[in-house]
PDB file of C-alpha atoms in Angstrom:
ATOM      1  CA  UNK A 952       0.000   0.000   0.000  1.00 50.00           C
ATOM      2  CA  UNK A 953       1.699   3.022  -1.071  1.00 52.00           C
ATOM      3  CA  UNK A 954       1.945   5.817   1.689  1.00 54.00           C
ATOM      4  CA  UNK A 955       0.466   9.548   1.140  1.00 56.00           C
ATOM      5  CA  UNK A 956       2.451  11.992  -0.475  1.00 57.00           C
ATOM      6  CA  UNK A 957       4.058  14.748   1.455  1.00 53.00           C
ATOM      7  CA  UNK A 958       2.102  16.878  -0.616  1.00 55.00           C
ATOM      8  CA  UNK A 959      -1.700  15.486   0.801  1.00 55.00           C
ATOM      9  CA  UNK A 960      -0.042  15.715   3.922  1.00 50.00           C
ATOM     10  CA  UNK A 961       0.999  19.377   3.566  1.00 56.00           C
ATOM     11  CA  UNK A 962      -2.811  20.138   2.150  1.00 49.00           C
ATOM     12  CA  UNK A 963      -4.004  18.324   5.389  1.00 51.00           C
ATOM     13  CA  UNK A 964      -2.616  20.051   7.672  1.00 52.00           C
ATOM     14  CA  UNK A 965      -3.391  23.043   6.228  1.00 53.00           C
ATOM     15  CA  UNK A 966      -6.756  22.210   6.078  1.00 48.00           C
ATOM     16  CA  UNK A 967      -6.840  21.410  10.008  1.00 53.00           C
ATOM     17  CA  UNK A 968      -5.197  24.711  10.920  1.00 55.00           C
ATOM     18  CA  UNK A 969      -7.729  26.744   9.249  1.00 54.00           C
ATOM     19  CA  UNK A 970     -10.573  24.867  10.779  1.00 60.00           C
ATOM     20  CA  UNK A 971     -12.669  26.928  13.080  1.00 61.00           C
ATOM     21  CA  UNK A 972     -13.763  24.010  15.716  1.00 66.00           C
ATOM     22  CA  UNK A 973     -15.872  27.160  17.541  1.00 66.00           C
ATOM     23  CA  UNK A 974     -13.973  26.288  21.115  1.00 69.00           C
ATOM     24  CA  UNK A 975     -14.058  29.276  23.556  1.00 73.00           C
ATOM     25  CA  UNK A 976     -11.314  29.476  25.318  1.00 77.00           C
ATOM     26  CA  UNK A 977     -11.667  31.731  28.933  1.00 72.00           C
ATOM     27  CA  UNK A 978      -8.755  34.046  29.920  1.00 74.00           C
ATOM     28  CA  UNK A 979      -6.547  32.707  32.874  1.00 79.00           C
ATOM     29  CA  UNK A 980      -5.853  35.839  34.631  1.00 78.00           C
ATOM     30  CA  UNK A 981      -8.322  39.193  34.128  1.00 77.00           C
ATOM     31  CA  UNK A 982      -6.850  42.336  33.738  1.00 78.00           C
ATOM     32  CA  UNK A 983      -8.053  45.795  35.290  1.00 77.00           C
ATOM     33  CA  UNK A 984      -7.350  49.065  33.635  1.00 77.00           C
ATOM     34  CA  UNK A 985      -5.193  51.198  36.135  1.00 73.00           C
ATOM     35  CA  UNK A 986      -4.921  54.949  36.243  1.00 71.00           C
ATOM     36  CA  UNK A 987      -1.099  55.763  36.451  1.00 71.00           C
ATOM     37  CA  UNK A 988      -0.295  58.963  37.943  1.00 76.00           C
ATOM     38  CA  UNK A 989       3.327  60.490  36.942  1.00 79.00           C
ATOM     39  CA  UNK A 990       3.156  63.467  40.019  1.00 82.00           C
ATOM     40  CA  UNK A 991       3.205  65.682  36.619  1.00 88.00           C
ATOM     41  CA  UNK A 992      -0.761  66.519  36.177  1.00 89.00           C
ATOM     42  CA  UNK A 993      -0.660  69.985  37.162  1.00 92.00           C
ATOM     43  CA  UNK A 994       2.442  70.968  35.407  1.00 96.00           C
ATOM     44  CA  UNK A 995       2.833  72.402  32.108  1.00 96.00           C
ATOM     45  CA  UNK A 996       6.157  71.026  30.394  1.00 97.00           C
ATOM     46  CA  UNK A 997       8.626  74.309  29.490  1.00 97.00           C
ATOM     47  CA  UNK A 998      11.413  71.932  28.177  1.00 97.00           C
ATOM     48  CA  UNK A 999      11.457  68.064  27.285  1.00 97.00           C
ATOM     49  CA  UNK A1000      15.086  66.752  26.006  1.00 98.00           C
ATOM     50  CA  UNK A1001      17.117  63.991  25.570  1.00 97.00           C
ATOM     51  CA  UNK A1002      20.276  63.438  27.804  1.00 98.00           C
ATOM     52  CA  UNK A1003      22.279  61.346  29.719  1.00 98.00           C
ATOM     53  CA  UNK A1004      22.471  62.327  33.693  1.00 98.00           C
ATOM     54  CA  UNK A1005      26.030  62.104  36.090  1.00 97.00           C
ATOM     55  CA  UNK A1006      25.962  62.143  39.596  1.00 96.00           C
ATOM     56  CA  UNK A1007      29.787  62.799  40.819  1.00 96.00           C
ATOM     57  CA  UNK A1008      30.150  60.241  44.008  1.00 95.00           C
ATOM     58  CA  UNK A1009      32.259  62.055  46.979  1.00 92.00           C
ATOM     59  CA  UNK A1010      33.465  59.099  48.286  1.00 93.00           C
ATOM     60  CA  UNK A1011      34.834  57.401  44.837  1.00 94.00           C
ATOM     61  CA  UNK A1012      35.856  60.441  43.975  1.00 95.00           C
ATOM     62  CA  UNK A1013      34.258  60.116  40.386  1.00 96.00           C
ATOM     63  CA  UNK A1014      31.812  60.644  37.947  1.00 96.00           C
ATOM     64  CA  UNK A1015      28.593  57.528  38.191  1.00 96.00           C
ATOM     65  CA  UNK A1016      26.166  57.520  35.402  1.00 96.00           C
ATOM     66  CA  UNK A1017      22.540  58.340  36.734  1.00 95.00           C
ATOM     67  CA  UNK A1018      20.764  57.512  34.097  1.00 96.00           C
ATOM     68  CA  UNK A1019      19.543  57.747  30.007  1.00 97.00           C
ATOM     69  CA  UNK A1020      16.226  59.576  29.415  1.00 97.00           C
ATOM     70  CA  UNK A1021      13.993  62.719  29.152  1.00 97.00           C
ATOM     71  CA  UNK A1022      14.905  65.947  31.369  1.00 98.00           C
ATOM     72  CA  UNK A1023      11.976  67.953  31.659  1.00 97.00           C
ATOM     73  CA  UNK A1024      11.244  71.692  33.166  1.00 98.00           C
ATOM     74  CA  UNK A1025       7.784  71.547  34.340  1.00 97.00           C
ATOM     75  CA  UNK A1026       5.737  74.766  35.442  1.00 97.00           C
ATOM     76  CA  UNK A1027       3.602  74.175  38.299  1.00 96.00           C
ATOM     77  CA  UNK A1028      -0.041  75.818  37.118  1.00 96.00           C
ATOM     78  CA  UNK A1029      -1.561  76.914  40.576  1.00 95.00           C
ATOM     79  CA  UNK A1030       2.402  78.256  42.582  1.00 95.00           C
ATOM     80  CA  UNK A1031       4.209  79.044  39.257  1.00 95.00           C
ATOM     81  CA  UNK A1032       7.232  77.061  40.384  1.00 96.00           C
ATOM     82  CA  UNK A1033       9.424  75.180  38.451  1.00 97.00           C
ATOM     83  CA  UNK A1034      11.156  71.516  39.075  1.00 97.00           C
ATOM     84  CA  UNK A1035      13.705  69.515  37.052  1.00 98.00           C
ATOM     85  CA  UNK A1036      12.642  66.406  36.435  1.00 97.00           C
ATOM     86  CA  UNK A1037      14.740  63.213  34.982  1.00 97.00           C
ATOM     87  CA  UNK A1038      13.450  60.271  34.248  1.00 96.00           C
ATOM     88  CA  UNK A1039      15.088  56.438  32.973  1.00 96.00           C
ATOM     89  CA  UNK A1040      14.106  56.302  29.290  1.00 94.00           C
ATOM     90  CA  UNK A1041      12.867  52.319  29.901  1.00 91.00           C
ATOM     91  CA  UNK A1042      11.953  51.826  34.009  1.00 93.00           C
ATOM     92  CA  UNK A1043      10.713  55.563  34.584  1.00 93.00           C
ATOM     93  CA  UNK A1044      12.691  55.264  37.548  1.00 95.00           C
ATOM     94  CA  UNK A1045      12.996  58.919  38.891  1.00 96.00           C
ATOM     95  CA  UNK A1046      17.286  60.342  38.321  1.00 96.00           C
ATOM     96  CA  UNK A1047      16.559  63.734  39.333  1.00 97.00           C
ATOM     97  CA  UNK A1048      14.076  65.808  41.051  1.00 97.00           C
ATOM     98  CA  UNK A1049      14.452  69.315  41.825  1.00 97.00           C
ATOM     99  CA  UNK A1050      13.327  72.984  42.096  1.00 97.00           C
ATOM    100  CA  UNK A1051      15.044  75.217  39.646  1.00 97.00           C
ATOM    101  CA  UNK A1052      16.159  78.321  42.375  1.00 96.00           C
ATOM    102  CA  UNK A1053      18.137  81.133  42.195  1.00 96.00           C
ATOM    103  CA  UNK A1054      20.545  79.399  43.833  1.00 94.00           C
ATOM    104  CA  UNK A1055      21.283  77.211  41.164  1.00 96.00           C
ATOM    105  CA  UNK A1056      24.524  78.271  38.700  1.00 95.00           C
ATOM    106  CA  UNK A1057      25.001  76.660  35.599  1.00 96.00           C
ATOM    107  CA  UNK A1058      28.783  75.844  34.169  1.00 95.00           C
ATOM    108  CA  UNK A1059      30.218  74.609  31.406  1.00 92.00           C
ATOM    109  CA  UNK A1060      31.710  71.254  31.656  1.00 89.00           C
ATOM    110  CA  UNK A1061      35.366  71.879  30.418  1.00 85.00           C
ATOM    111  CA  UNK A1062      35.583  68.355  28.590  1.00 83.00           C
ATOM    112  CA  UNK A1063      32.502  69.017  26.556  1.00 90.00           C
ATOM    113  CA  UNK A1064      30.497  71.974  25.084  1.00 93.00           C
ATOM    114  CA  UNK A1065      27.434  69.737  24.709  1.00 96.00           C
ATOM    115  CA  UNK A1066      27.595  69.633  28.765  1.00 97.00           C
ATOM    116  CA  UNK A1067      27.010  71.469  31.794  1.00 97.00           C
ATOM    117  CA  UNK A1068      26.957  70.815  35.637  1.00 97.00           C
ATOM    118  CA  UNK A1069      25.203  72.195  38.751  1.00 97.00           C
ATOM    119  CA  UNK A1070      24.459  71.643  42.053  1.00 96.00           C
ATOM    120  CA  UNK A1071      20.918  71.263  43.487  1.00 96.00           C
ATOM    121  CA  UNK A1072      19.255  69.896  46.519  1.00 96.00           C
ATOM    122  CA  UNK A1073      17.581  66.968  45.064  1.00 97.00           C
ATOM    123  CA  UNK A1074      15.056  64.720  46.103  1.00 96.00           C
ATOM    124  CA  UNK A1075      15.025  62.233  43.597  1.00 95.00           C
ATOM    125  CA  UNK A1076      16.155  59.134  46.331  1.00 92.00           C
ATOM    126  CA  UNK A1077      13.197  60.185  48.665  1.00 92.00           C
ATOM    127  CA  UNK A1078      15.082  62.697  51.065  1.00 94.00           C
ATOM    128  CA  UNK A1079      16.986  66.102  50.483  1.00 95.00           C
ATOM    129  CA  UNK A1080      20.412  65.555  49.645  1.00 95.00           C
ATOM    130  CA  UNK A1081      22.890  68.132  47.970  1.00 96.00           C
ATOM    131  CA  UNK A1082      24.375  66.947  44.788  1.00 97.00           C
ATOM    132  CA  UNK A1083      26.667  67.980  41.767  1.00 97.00           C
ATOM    133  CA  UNK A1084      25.100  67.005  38.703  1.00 97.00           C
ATOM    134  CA  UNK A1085      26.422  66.455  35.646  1.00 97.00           C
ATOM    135  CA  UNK A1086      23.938  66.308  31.878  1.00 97.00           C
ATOM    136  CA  UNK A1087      25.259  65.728  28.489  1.00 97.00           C
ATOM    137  CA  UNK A1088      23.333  66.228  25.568  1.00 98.00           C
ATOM    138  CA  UNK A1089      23.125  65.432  22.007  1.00 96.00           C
ATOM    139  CA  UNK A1090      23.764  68.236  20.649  1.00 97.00           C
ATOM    140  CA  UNK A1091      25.474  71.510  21.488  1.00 96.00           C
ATOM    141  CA  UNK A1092      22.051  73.397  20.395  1.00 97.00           C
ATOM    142  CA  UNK A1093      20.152  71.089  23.394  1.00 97.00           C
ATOM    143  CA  UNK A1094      22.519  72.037  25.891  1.00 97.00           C
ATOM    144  CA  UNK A1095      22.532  75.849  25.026  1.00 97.00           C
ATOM    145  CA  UNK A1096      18.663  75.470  25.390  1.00 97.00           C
ATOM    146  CA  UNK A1097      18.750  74.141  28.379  1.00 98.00           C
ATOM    147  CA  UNK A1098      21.527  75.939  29.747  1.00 97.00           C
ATOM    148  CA  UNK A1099      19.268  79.396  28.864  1.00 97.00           C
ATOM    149  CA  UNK A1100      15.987  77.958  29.923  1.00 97.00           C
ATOM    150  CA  UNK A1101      17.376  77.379  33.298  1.00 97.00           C
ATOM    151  CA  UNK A1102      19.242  80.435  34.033  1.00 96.00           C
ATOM    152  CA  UNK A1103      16.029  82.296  32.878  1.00 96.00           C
ATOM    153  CA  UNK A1104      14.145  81.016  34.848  1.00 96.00           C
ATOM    154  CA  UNK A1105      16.160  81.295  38.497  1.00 95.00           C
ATOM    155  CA  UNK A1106      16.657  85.170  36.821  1.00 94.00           C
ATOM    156  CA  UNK A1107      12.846  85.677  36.927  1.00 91.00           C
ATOM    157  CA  UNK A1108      12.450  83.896  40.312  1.00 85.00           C
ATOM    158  CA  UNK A1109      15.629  85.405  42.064  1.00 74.00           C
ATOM    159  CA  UNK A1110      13.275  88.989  41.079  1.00 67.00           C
ATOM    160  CA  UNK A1111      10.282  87.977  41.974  1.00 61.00           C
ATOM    161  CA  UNK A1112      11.457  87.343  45.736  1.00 58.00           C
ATOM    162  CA  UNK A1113      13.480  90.218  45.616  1.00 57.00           C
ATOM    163  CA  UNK A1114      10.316  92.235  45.141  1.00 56.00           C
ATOM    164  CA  UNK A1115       8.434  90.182  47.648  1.00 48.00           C
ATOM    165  CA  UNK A1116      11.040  90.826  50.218  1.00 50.00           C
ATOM    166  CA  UNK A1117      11.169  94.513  49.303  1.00 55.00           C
ATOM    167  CA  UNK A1118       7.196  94.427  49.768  1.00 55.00           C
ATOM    168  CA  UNK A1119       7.666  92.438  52.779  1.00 48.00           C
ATOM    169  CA  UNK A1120       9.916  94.712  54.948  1.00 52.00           C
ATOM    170  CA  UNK A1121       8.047  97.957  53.719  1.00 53.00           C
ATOM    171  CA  UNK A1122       4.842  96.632  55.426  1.00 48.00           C
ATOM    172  CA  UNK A1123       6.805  95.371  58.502  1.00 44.00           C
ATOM    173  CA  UNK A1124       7.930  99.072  58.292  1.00 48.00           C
ATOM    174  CA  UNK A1125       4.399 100.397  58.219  1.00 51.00           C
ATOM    175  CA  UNK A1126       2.949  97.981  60.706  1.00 48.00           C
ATOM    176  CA  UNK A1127       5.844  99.835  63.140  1.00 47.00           C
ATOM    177  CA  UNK A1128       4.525 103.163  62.434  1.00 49.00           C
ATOM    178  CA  UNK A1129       1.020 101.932  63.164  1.00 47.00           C
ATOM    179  CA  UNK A1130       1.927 100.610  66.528  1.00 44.00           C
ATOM    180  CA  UNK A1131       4.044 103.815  67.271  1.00 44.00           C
ATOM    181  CA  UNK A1132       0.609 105.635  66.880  1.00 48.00           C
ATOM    182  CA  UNK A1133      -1.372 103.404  68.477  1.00 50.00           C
ATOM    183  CA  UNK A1134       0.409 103.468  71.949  1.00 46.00           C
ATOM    184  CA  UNK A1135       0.513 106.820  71.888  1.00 50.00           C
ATOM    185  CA  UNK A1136      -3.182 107.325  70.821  1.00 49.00           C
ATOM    186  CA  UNK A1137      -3.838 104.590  73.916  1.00 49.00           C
ATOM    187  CA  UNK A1138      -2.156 106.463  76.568  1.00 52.00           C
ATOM    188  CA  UNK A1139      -3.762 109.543  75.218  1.00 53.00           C
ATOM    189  CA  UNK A1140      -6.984 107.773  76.000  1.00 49.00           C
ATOM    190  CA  UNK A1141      -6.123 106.452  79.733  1.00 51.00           C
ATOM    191  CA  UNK A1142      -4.237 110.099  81.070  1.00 50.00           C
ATOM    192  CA  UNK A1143      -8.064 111.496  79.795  1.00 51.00           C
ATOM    193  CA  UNK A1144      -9.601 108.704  81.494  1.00 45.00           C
ATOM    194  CA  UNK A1145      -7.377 109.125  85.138  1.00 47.00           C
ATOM    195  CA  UNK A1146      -8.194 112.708  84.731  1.00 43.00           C
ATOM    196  CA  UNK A1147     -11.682 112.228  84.764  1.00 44.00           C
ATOM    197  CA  UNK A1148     -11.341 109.658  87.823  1.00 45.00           C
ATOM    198  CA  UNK A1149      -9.599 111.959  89.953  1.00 45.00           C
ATOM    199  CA  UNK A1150     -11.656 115.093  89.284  1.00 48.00           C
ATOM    200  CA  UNK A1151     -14.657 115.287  92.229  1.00 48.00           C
ATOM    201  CA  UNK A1152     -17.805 115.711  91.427  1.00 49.00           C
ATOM    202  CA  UNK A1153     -19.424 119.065  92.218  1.00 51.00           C
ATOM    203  CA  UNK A1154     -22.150 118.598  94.985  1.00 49.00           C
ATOM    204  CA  UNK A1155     -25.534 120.329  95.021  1.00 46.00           C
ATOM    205  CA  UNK A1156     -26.390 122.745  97.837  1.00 47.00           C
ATOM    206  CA  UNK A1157     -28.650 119.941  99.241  1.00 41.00           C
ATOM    207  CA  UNK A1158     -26.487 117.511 100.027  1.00 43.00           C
ATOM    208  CA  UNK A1159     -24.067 120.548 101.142  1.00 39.00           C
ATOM    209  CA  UNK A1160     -26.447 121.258 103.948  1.00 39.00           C
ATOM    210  CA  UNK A1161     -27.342 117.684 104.701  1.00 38.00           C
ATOM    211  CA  UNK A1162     -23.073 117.103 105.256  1.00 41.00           C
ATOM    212  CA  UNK A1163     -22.908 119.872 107.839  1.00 40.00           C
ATOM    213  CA  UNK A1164     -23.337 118.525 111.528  1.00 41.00           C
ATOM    214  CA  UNK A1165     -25.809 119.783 113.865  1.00 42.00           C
ATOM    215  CA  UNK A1166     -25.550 122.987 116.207  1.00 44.00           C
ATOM    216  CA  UNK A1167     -26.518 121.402 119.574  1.00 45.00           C
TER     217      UNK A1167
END
């Protein structure tokens, strides 16, 4: 008996693996749909770049790579702040988080004109912590972007709490002249007051007679 050619058996099993046999076949595990919140919802984004994040390690005494991903400079829309934020291009995983403050001066990195380095109080590890930072970009346009993004910005803030001190101290300034005039607008009030205490009151002719003792 002569055997099937490998052709039938090709048209076979094609046939078999097109066959709908109309089995159902329940999921194992159900998934929900999650709402993911980045921390970033009410912040507008100023600057979003590509670059690669240094952290320079005290007690090595050198240079440890942070991270590869987007640096951002995000607005907050209700206090007008604004916070660097760094992020790993694949986990997400936080490599810098900051406030951009007047405090903060930008340099040059003398190996590289497509780098610069700072240092910030950061609190991308969960706590405060004072850091030197270290970003290299792309390009030399990206880090001239950045470089004048940031330094605008702690310009603008740097006046803004100039003024508010200014505004600050001229009202404490005020409020002393105030208080200078009320105290002496208070003791004006109680010498009046002890006057009128220790002035006797005038008696009537009645009650002059009715005072006078008796001639026996």
């Amino acid at each position: 008996m002569a055997s099937d050619s490998p052709d039938r058996l090709d048209v076979a099993a094609t046939v078999g693996e097109d066959e709908d046999t109309g089995a159902q076949i329940a999921p194992i595990v159900t998934l929900t749909e999650v709402a993911v919140t980045t921390g970033e919802e009410q912040e507008d984004v100023l600057l979003d770049l590509k670059a690669k994040l240094y952290r320079f390690d005290k007690d090595g005494n050198q240079w440890k790579e942070r991270g590869t991903g987007s640096v951002k400079l995000l607005k907050h829309q209700g206090t007008g702040k604004v916070r660097l934020v760094m992020r790993q291009a694949k986990t997400l995983k936080i490599c810098a988080n900051h406030l951009v403050v007047p405090s903060i001066k930008l340099q040059e990195h003398a190996g590289s004109d497509k780098s610069c380095v700072w240092h910030a109080s950061d609190f991308a590890d969960g706590e405060l912590k004072e850091e030197l930072f270290c970003i290299r970009f792309g390009s030399v346009e990206n880090c001239k972007k950045f470089m004048e993004m940031v330094e605008g910005i702690t310009e603008s803030t740097g006046d803004v709490e100039e003024k508010g001190s200014k505004e600050v101290s001229d009202a404490v300034g005020q409020l002393g002249t105030l208080s200078v005039d009320d105290t002496k607008a208070e003791k004006g009030s109680e010498k009046d007051a002890s006057v009128a205490v220790a002035k006797p009151a005038e008696k009537t002719e009645t009650e002059t007679k009715a005072e006078a003792p008796s001639e026996d």
